[in-house]
CSV table of C-alpha atoms and ligand atoms in Angstrom, one decimal:
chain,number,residue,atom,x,y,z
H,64,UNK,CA,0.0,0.0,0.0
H,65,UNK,CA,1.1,3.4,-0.4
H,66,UNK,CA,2.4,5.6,2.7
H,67,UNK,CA,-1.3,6.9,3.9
H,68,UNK,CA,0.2,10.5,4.8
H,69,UNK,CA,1.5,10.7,1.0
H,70,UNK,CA,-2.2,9.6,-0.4
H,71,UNK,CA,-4.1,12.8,-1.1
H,72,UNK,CA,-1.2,15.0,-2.3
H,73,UNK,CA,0.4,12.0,-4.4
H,74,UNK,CA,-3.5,11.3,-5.7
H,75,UNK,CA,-3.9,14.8,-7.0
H,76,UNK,CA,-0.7,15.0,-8.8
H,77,UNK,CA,-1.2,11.7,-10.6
H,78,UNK,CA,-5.0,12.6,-11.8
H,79,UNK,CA,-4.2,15.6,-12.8
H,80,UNK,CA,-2.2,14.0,-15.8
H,81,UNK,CA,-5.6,12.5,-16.9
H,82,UNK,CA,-8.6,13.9,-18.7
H,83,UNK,CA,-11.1,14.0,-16.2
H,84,UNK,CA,-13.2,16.4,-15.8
H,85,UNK,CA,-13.7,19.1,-13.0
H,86,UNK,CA,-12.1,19.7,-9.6
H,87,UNK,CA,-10.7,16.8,-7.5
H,88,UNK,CA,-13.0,16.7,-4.0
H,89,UNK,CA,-12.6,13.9,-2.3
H,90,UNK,CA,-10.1,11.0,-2.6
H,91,UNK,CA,-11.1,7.6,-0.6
H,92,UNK,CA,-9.2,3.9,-0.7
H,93,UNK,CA,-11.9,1.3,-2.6
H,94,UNK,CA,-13.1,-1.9,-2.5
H,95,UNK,CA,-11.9,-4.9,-1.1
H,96,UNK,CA,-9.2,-6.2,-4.2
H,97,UNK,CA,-6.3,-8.2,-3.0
H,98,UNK,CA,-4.0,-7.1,-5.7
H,99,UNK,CA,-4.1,-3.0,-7.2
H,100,UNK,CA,-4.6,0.1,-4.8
H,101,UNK,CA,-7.8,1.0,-6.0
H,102,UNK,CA,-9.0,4.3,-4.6
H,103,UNK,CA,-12.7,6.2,-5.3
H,104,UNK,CA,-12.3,9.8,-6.4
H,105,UNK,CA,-14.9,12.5,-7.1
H,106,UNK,CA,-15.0,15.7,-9.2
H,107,UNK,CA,-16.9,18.5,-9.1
H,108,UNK,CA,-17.6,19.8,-12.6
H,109,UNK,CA,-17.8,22.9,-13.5
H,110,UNK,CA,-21.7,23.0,-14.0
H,111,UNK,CA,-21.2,21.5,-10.4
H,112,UNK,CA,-22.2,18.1,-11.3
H,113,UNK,CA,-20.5,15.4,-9.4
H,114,UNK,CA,-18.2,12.9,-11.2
H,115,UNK,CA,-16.7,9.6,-10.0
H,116,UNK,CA,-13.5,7.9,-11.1
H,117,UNK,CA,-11.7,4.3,-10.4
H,118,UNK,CA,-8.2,5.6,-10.1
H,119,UNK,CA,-6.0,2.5,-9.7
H,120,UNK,CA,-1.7,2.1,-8.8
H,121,UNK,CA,-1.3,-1.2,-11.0
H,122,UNK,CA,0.5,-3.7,-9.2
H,123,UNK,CA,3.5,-3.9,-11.0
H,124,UNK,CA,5.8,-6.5,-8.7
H,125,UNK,CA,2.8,-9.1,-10.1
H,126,UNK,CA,2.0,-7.1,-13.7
H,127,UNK,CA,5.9,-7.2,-14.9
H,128,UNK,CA,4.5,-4.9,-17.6
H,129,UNK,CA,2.0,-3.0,-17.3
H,130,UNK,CA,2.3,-1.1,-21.1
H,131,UNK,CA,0.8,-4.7,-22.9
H,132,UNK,CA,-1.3,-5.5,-19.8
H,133,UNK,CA,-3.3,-1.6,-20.8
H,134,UNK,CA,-2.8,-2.7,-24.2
H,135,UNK,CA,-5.2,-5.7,-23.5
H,136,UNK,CA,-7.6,-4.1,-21.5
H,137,UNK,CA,-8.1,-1.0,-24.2
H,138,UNK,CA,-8.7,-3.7,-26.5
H,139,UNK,CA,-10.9,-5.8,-24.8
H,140,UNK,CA,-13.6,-2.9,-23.4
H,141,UNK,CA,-13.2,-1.7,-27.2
H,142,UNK,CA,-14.1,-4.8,-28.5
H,143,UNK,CA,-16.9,-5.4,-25.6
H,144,UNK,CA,-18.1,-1.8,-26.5
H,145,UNK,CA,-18.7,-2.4,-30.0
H,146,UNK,CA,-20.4,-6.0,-28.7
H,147,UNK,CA,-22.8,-4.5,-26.4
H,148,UNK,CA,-24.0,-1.7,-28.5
H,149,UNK,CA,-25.0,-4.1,-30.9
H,150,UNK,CA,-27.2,-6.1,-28.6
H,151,UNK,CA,-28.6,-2.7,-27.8
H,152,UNK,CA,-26.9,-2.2,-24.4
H,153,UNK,CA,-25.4,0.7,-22.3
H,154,UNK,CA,-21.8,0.5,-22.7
H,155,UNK,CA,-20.9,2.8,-20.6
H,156,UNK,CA,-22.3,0.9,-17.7
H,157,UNK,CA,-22.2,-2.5,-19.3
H,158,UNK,CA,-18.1,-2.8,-19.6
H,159,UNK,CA,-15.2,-0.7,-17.8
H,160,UNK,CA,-14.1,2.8,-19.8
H,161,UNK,CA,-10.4,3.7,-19.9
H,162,UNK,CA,-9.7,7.3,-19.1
H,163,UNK,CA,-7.2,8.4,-21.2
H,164,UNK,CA,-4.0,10.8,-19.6
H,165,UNK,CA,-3.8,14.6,-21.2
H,166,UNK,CA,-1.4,13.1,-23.8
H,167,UNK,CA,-3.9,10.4,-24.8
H,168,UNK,CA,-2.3,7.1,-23.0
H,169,UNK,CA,-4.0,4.5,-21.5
H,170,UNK,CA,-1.8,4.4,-18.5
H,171,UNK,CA,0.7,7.3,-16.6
H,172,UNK,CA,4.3,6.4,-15.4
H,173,UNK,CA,5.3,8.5,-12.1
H,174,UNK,CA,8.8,9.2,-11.3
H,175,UNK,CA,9.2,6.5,-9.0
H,176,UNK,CA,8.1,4.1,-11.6
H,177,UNK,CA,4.2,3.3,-10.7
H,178,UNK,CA,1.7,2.6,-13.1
H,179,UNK,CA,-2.0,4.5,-12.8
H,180,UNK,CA,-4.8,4.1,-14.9
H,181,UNK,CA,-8.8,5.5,-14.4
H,182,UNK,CA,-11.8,4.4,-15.1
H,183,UNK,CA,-15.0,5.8,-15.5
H,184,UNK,CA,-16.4,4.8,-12.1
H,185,UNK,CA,-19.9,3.1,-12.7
H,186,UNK,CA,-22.7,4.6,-10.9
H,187,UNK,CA,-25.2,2.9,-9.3
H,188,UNK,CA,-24.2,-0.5,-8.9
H,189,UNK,CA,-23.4,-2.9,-5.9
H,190,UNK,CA,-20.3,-5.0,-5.4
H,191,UNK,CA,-21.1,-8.3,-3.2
H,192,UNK,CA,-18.2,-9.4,-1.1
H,193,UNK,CA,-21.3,-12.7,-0.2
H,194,UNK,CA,-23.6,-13.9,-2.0
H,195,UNK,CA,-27.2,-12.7,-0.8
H,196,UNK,CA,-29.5,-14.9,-2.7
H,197,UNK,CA,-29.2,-18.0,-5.1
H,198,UNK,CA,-31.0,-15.3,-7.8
H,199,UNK,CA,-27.9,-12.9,-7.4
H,200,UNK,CA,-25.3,-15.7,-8.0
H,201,UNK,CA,-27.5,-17.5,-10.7
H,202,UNK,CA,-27.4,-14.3,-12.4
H,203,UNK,CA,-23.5,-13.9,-12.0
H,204,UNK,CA,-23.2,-17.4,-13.5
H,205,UNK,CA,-25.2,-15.7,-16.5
H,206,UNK,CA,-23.2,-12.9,-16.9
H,207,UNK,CA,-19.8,-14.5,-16.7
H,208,UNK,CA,-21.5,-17.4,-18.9
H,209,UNK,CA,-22.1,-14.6,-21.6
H,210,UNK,CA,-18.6,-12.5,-21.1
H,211,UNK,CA,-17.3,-15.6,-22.2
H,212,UNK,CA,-19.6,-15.8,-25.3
H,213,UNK,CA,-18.8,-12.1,-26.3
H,214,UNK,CA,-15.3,-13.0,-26.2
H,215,UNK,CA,-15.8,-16.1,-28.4
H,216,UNK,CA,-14.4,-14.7,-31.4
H,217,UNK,CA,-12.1,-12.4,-29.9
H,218,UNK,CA,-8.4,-12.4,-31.3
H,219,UNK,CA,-6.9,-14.6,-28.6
H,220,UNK,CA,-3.3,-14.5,-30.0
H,221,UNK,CA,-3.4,-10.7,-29.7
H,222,UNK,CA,-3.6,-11.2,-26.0
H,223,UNK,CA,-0.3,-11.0,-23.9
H,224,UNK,CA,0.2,-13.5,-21.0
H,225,UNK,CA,0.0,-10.9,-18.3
H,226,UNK,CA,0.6,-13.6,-15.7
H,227,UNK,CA,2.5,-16.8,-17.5
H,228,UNK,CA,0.9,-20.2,-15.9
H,229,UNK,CA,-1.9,-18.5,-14.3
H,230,UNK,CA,-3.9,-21.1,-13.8
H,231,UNK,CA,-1.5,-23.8,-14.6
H,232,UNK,CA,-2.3,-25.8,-11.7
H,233,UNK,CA,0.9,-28.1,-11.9
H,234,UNK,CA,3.6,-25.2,-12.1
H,235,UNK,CA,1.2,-23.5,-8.9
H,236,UNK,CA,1.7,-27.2,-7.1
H,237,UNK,CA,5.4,-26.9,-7.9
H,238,UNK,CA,6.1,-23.4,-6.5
H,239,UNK,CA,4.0,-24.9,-3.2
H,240,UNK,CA,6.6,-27.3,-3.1
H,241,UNK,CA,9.3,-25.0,-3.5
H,242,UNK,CA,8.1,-22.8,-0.7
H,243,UNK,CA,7.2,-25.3,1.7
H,244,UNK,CA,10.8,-26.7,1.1
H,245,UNK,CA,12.6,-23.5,1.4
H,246,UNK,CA,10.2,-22.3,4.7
H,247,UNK,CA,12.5,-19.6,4.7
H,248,UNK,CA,10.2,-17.8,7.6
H,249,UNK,CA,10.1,-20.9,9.7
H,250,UNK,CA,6.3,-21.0,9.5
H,251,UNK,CA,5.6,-24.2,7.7
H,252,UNK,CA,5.7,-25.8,11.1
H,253,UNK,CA,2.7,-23.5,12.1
H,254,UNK,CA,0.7,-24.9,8.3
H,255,UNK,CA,2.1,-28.8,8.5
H,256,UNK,CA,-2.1,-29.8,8.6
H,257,UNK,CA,-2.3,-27.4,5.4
H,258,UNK,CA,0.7,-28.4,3.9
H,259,UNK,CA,-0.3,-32.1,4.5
H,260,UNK,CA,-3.3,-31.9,2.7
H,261,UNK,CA,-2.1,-30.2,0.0
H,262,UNK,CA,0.6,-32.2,-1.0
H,263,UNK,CA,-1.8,-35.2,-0.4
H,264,UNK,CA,-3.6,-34.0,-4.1
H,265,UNK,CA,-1.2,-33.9,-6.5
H,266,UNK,CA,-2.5,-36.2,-8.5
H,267,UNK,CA,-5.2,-34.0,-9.4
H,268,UNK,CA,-3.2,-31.0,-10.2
H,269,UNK,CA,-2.9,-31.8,-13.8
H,270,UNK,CA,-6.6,-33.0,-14.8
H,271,UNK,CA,-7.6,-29.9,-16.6
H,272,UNK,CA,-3.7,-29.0,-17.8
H,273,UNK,CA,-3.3,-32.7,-19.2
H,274,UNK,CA,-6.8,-32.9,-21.2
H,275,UNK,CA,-6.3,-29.0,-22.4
H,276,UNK,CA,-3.0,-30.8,-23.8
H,277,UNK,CA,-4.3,-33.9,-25.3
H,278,UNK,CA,-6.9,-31.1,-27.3
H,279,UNK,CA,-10.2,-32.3,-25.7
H,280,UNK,CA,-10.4,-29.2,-23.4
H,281,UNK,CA,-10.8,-25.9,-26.0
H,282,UNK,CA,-8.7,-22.8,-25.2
H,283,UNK,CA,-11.1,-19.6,-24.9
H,284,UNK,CA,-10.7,-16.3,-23.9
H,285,UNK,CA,-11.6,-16.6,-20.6
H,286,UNK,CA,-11.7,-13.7,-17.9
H,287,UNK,CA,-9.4,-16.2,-14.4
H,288,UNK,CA,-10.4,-14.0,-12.0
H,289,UNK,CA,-14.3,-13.9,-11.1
H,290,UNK,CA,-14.6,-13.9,-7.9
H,291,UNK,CA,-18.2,-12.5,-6.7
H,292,UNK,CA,-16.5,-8.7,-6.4
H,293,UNK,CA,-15.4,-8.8,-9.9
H,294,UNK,CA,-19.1,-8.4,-10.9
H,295,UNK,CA,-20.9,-4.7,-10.1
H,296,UNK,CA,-24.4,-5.2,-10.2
H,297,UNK,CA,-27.3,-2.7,-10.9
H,298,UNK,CA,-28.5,-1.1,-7.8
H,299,UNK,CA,-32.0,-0.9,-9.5
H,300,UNK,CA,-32.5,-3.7,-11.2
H,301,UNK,CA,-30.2,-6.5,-9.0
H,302,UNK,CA,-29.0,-7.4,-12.0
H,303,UNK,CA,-25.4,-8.6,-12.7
H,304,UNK,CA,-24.1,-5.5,-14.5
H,305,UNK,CA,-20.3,-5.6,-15.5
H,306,UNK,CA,-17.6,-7.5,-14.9
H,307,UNK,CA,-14.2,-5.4,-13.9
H,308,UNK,CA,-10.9,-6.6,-13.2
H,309,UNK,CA,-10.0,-7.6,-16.3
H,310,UNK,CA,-6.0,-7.9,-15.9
H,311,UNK,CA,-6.0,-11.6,-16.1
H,312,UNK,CA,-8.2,-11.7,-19.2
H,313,UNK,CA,-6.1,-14.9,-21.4
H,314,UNK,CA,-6.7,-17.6,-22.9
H,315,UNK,CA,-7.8,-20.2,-20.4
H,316,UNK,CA,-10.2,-22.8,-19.8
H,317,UNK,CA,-13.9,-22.1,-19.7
H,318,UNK,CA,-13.7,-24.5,-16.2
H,319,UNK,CA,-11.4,-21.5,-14.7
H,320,UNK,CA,-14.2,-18.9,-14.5
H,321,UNK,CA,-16.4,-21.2,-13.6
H,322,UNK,CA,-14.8,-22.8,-10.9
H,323,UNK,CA,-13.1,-19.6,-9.2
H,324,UNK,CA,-16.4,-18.2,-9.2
H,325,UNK,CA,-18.0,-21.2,-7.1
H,326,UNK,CA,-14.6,-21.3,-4.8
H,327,UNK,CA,-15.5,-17.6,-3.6
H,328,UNK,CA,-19.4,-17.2,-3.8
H,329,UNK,CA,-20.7,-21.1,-3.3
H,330,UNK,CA,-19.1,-21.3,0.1
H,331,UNK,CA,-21.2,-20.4,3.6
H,332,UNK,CA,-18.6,-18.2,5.1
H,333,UNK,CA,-16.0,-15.5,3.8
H,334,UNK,CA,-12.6,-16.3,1.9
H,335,UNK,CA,-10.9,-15.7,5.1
H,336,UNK,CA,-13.8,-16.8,7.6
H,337,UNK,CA,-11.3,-17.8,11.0
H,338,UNK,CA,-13.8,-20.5,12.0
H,339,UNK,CA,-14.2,-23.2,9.9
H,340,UNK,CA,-17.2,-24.7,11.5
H,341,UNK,CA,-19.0,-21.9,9.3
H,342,UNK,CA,-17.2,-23.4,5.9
H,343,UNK,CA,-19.0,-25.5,3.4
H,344,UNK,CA,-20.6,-25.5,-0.3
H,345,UNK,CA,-23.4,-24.8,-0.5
H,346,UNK,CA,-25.2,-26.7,-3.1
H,347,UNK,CA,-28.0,-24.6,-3.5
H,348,UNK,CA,-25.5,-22.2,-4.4
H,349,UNK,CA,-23.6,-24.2,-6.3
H,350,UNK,CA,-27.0,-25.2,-8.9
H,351,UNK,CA,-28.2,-21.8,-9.0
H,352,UNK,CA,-24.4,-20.9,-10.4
H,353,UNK,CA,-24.2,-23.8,-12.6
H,354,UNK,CA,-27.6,-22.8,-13.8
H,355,UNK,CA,-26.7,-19.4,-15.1
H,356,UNK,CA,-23.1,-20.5,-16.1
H,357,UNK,CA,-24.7,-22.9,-18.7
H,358,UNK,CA,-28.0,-20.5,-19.4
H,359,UNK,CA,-25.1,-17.7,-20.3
H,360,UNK,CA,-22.7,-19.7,-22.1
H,361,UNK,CA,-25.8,-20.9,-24.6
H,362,UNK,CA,-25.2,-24.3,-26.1
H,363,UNK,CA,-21.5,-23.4,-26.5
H,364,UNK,CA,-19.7,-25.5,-23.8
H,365,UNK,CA,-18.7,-28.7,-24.8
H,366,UNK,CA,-20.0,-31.9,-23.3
H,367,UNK,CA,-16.4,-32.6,-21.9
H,368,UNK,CA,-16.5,-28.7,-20.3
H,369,UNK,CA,-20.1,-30.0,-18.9
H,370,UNK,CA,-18.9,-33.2,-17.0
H,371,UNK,CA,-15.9,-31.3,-16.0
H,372,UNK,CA,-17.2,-28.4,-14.5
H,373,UNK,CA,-17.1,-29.9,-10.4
H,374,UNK,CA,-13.4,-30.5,-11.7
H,375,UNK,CA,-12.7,-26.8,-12.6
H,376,UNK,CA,-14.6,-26.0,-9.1
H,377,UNK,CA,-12.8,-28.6,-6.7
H,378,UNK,CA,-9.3,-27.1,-8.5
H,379,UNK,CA,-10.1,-23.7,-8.7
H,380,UNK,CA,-10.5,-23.8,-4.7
H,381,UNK,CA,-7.3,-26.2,-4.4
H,382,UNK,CA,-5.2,-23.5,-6.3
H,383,UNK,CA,-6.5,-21.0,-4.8
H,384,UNK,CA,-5.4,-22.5,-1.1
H,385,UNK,CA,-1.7,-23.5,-2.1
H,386,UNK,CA,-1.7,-20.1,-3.2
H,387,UNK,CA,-2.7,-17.8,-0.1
H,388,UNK,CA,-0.5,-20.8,1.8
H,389,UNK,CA,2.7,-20.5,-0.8
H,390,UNK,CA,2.6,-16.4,0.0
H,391,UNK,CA,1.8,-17.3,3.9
H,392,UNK,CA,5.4,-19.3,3.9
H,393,UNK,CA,7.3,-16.6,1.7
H,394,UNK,CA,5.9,-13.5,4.1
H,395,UNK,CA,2.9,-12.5,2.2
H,396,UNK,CA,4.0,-10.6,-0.3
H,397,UNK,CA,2.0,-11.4,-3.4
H,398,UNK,CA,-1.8,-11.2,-1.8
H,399,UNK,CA,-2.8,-7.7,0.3
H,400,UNK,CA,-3.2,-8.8,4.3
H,401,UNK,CA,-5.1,-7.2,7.0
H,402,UNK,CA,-4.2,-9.2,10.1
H,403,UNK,CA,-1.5,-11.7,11.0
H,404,UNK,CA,-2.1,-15.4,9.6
H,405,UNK,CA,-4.7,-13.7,7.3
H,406,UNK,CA,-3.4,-15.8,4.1
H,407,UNK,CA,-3.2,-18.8,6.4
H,408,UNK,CA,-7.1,-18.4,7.2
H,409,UNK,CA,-7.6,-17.8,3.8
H,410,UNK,CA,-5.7,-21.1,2.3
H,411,UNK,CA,-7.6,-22.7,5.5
H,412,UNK,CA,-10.7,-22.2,4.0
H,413,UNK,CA,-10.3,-23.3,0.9
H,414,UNK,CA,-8.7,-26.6,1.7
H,415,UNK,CA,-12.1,-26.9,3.9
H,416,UNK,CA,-14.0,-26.4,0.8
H,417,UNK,CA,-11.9,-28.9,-0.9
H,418,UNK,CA,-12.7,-31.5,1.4
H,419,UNK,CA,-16.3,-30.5,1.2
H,420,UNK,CA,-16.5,-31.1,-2.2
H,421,UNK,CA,-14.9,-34.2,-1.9
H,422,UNK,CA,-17.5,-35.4,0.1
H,423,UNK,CA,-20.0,-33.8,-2.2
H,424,UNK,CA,-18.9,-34.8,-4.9
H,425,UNK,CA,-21.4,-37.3,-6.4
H,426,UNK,CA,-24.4,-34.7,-5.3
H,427,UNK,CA,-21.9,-32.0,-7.9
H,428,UNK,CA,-22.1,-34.2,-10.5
H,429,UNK,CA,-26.1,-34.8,-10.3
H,430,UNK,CA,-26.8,-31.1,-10.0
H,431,UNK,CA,-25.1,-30.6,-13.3
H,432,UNK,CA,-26.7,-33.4,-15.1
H,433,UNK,CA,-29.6,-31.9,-14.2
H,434,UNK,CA,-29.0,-28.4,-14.9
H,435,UNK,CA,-27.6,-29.4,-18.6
H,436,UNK,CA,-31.3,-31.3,-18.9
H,437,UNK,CA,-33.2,-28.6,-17.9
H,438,UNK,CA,-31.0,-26.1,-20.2
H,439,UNK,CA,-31.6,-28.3,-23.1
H,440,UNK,CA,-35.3,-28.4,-22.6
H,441,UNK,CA,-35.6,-24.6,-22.4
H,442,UNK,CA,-33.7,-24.1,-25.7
K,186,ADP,P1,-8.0,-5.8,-7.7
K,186,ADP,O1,-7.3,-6.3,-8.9
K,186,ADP,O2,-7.2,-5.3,-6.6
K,186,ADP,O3,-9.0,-6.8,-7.2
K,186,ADP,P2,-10.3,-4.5,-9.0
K,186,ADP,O4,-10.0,-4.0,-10.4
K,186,ADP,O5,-11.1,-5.7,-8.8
K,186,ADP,O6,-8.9,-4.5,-8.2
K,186,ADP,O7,-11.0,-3.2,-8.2
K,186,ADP,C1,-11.3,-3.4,-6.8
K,186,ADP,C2,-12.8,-3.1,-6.6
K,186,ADP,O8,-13.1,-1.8,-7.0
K,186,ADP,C3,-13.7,-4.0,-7.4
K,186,ADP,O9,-13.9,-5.2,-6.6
K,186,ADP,C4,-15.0,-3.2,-7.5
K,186,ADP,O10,-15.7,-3.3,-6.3
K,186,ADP,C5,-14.4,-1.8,-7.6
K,186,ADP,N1,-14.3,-1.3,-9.0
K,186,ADP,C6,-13.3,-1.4,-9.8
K,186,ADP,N2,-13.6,-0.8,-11.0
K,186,ADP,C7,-14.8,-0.1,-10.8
K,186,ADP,C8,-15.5,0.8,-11.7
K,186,ADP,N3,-15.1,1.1,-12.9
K,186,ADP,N4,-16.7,1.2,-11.2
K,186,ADP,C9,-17.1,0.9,-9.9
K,186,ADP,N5,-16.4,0.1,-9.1
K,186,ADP,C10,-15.3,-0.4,-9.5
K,187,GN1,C1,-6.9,-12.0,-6.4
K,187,GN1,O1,-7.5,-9.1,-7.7
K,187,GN1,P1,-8.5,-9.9,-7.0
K,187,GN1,O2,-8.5,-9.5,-5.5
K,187,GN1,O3,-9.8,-9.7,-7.6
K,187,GN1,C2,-6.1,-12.8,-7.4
K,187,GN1,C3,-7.0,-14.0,-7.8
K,187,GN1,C4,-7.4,-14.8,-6.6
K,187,GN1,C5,-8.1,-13.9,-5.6
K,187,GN1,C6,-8.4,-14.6,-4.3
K,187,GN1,C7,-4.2,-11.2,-10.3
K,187,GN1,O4,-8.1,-11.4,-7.1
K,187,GN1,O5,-6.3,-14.9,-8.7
K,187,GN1,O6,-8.2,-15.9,-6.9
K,187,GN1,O7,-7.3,-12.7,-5.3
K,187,GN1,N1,-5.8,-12.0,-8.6
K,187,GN1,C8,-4.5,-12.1,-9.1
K,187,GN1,O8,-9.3,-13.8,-3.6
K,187,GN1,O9,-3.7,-12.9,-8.7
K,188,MG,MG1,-10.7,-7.6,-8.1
């Protein structure tokens, strides 16, 4: 994070490189993101209108370059633009807007080498950091499902690898391993029930990775990051509205978005709920997802993406643990904490999940049978 007492007098000088319009007011720290300071800031126009804007320090020890990672998200809300006008939607609400810098980049360089960017900030809309109702997270399922679809045709070898191996399960197991062996903070001690359980499912690391190999898994364009507070919805309507966060948009496996998104909103308690009596999936959750996933991605998944979808869930959550655990052992410098042990809790959690599904695993595999029936009788 930045040096709070530097915030509002670094904020002003970096916005006022970018063409926004009116008088800087009030500058606040937003959201709840793990990985880029994201801070709210309001303008007062000169017709003294109020205007909001998403003004963002890009990560840059995890974005090694930011100048192609702009590159792809300019051309991805383009290309989303031109998509949702033509299906006679709002594109200024429906898809992030880049605010350009006086000199007409996407991004602005300060001395000390950080990387901002703004967005128009999207009025009237609420983020979910828990799911509320299994209408709100069927309706996320729809709206990733169809992100996915607008981005069918999309010019996937235009895309740079902003994060190489993202979700390559196998090289995420290996730099567990490596981290757990090195310990260099002595805490592994403190994890050895984590670690154990971890290293106990390595034979399931490669099931997506070996079948995208063998070429029965397609490659799409695929967002890898949609967690529940990736998604605004319409204050309004309750409808899911726009997906942000689109740093990690790649080529990836239609199984990643879907299984990230069940690893963070199917669960009973928060990512980094302490108790994990209050940890399970929920499989009413986990339908009403499913649901929408399929309902949004219209007939285009294929019936090996169908059968494979509790797989993408159960290893979405796996990677997800050895993750928060691999940055617990190496001092936490990849994922934002809040309190001591917080990645600890978090890779807690999702090995609790992990087991949960495990156990579920057979009542998974019914619910999505039967969602894929009912979506083929309603088409
Ligand atoms: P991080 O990569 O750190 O997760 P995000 O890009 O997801 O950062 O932004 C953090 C949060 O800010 C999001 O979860 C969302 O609530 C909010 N947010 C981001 N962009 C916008 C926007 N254009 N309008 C409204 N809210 C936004
Ligand atoms: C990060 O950026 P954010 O907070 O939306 C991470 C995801 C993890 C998630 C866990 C670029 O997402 O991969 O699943 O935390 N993003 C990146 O909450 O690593
Ligand atoms: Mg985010």
């Amino acid at each position: 994070m930045l040096n709070e007492n530097l915030v509002p007098d670094r904020i002003s000088q970096v916005i006022s490189r970018f063409a926004a319009e009116g008088r800087l007011t009030e500058t606040q720290p937003y959201g709840n993101g793990h990985i880029n300071d994201t801070f709210l800031l309001t303008f007062r126009t000169e017709d003294n209108h109020t205007k909001r804007y998403i003004l963002q320090r890009m990560n840059n020890n995890i974005f090694k370059n930011p100048c192609q990672l702009m590159e792809n998200v300019v051309n991805i809300t383009e290309y989303l633009r031109k998509m949702i006008l033509s299906q006679g939607g709002d594109p200024d609400r429906e898809t992030l807007n880049v605010v350009r810098t006086l000199d007409g980049a996407s991004y602005y360089e300060d001395d000390s080498h950080n990387f901002w960017r703004v967005f128009l900030f999207i009025e009237d809309t609420i983020c979910l950091e828990m799911v509320e109702s299994p209408r709100d997270f069927y309706d996320s399922g729809a709206a990733l499902g169809n992100f996915q679809r607008m981005l069918a045709d999309y010019p996937a070898e235009t895309l740079h690898e902003t994060i190489p191996d993202f979700h390559h399960t196998p090289s995420r197991f290996l730099a567990f391993q490596r981290a757990v062996q090195e310990d260099k903070l002595g805490r592994a001690a403190q994890a050895a029930e984590e670690i154990a359980f971890a290293l106990a499912r390595e034979k399931d690391t490669a099931a997506l990775t070996d079948l995208l190999q063998a070429g029965k898994l397609p490659l799409r364009v695929t967002h890898n990051d949609t967690k529940l507070n990736n998604i605004l919805f319409d204050k309004t309507t309750k409808k899911a509205l726009c997906i942000v966060d689109l740093d990690t948009v790649m080529p990836g496996l239609s199984l990643y978005d879907f299984g990230d998104s069940i690893r963070f909103g199917a669960s009973t308690g928060a990512e980094d709920e302490p108790d994990l009596s209050r940890i399970e999936l929920d499989l009413t959750l986990f339908e009403a997802f499913t649901e929408g996933f399929l309902k949004g991605c219209a007939g285009s998944l294929t019936p090996e993406e169908i059968r494979l979808l509790p797989m993408g869930a159960k290893l979405m959550t796996y990677e997800c643990g050895i993750r928060f655990l691999a940055d617990f052992l190496e001092g936490d410098s990849y994922f934002k904490i809040h309190r001591e042990n917080h990645n600890l809790d978090r890779a807690r959690t999702q090995f609790k999940l992990v087991a949960d599904m495990e156990k579920k695993w057979d009542q998974m595999a019914e619910i999505v049978e039967k969602c894929t029936e009912r979506q083929v009788h309603t088409t």
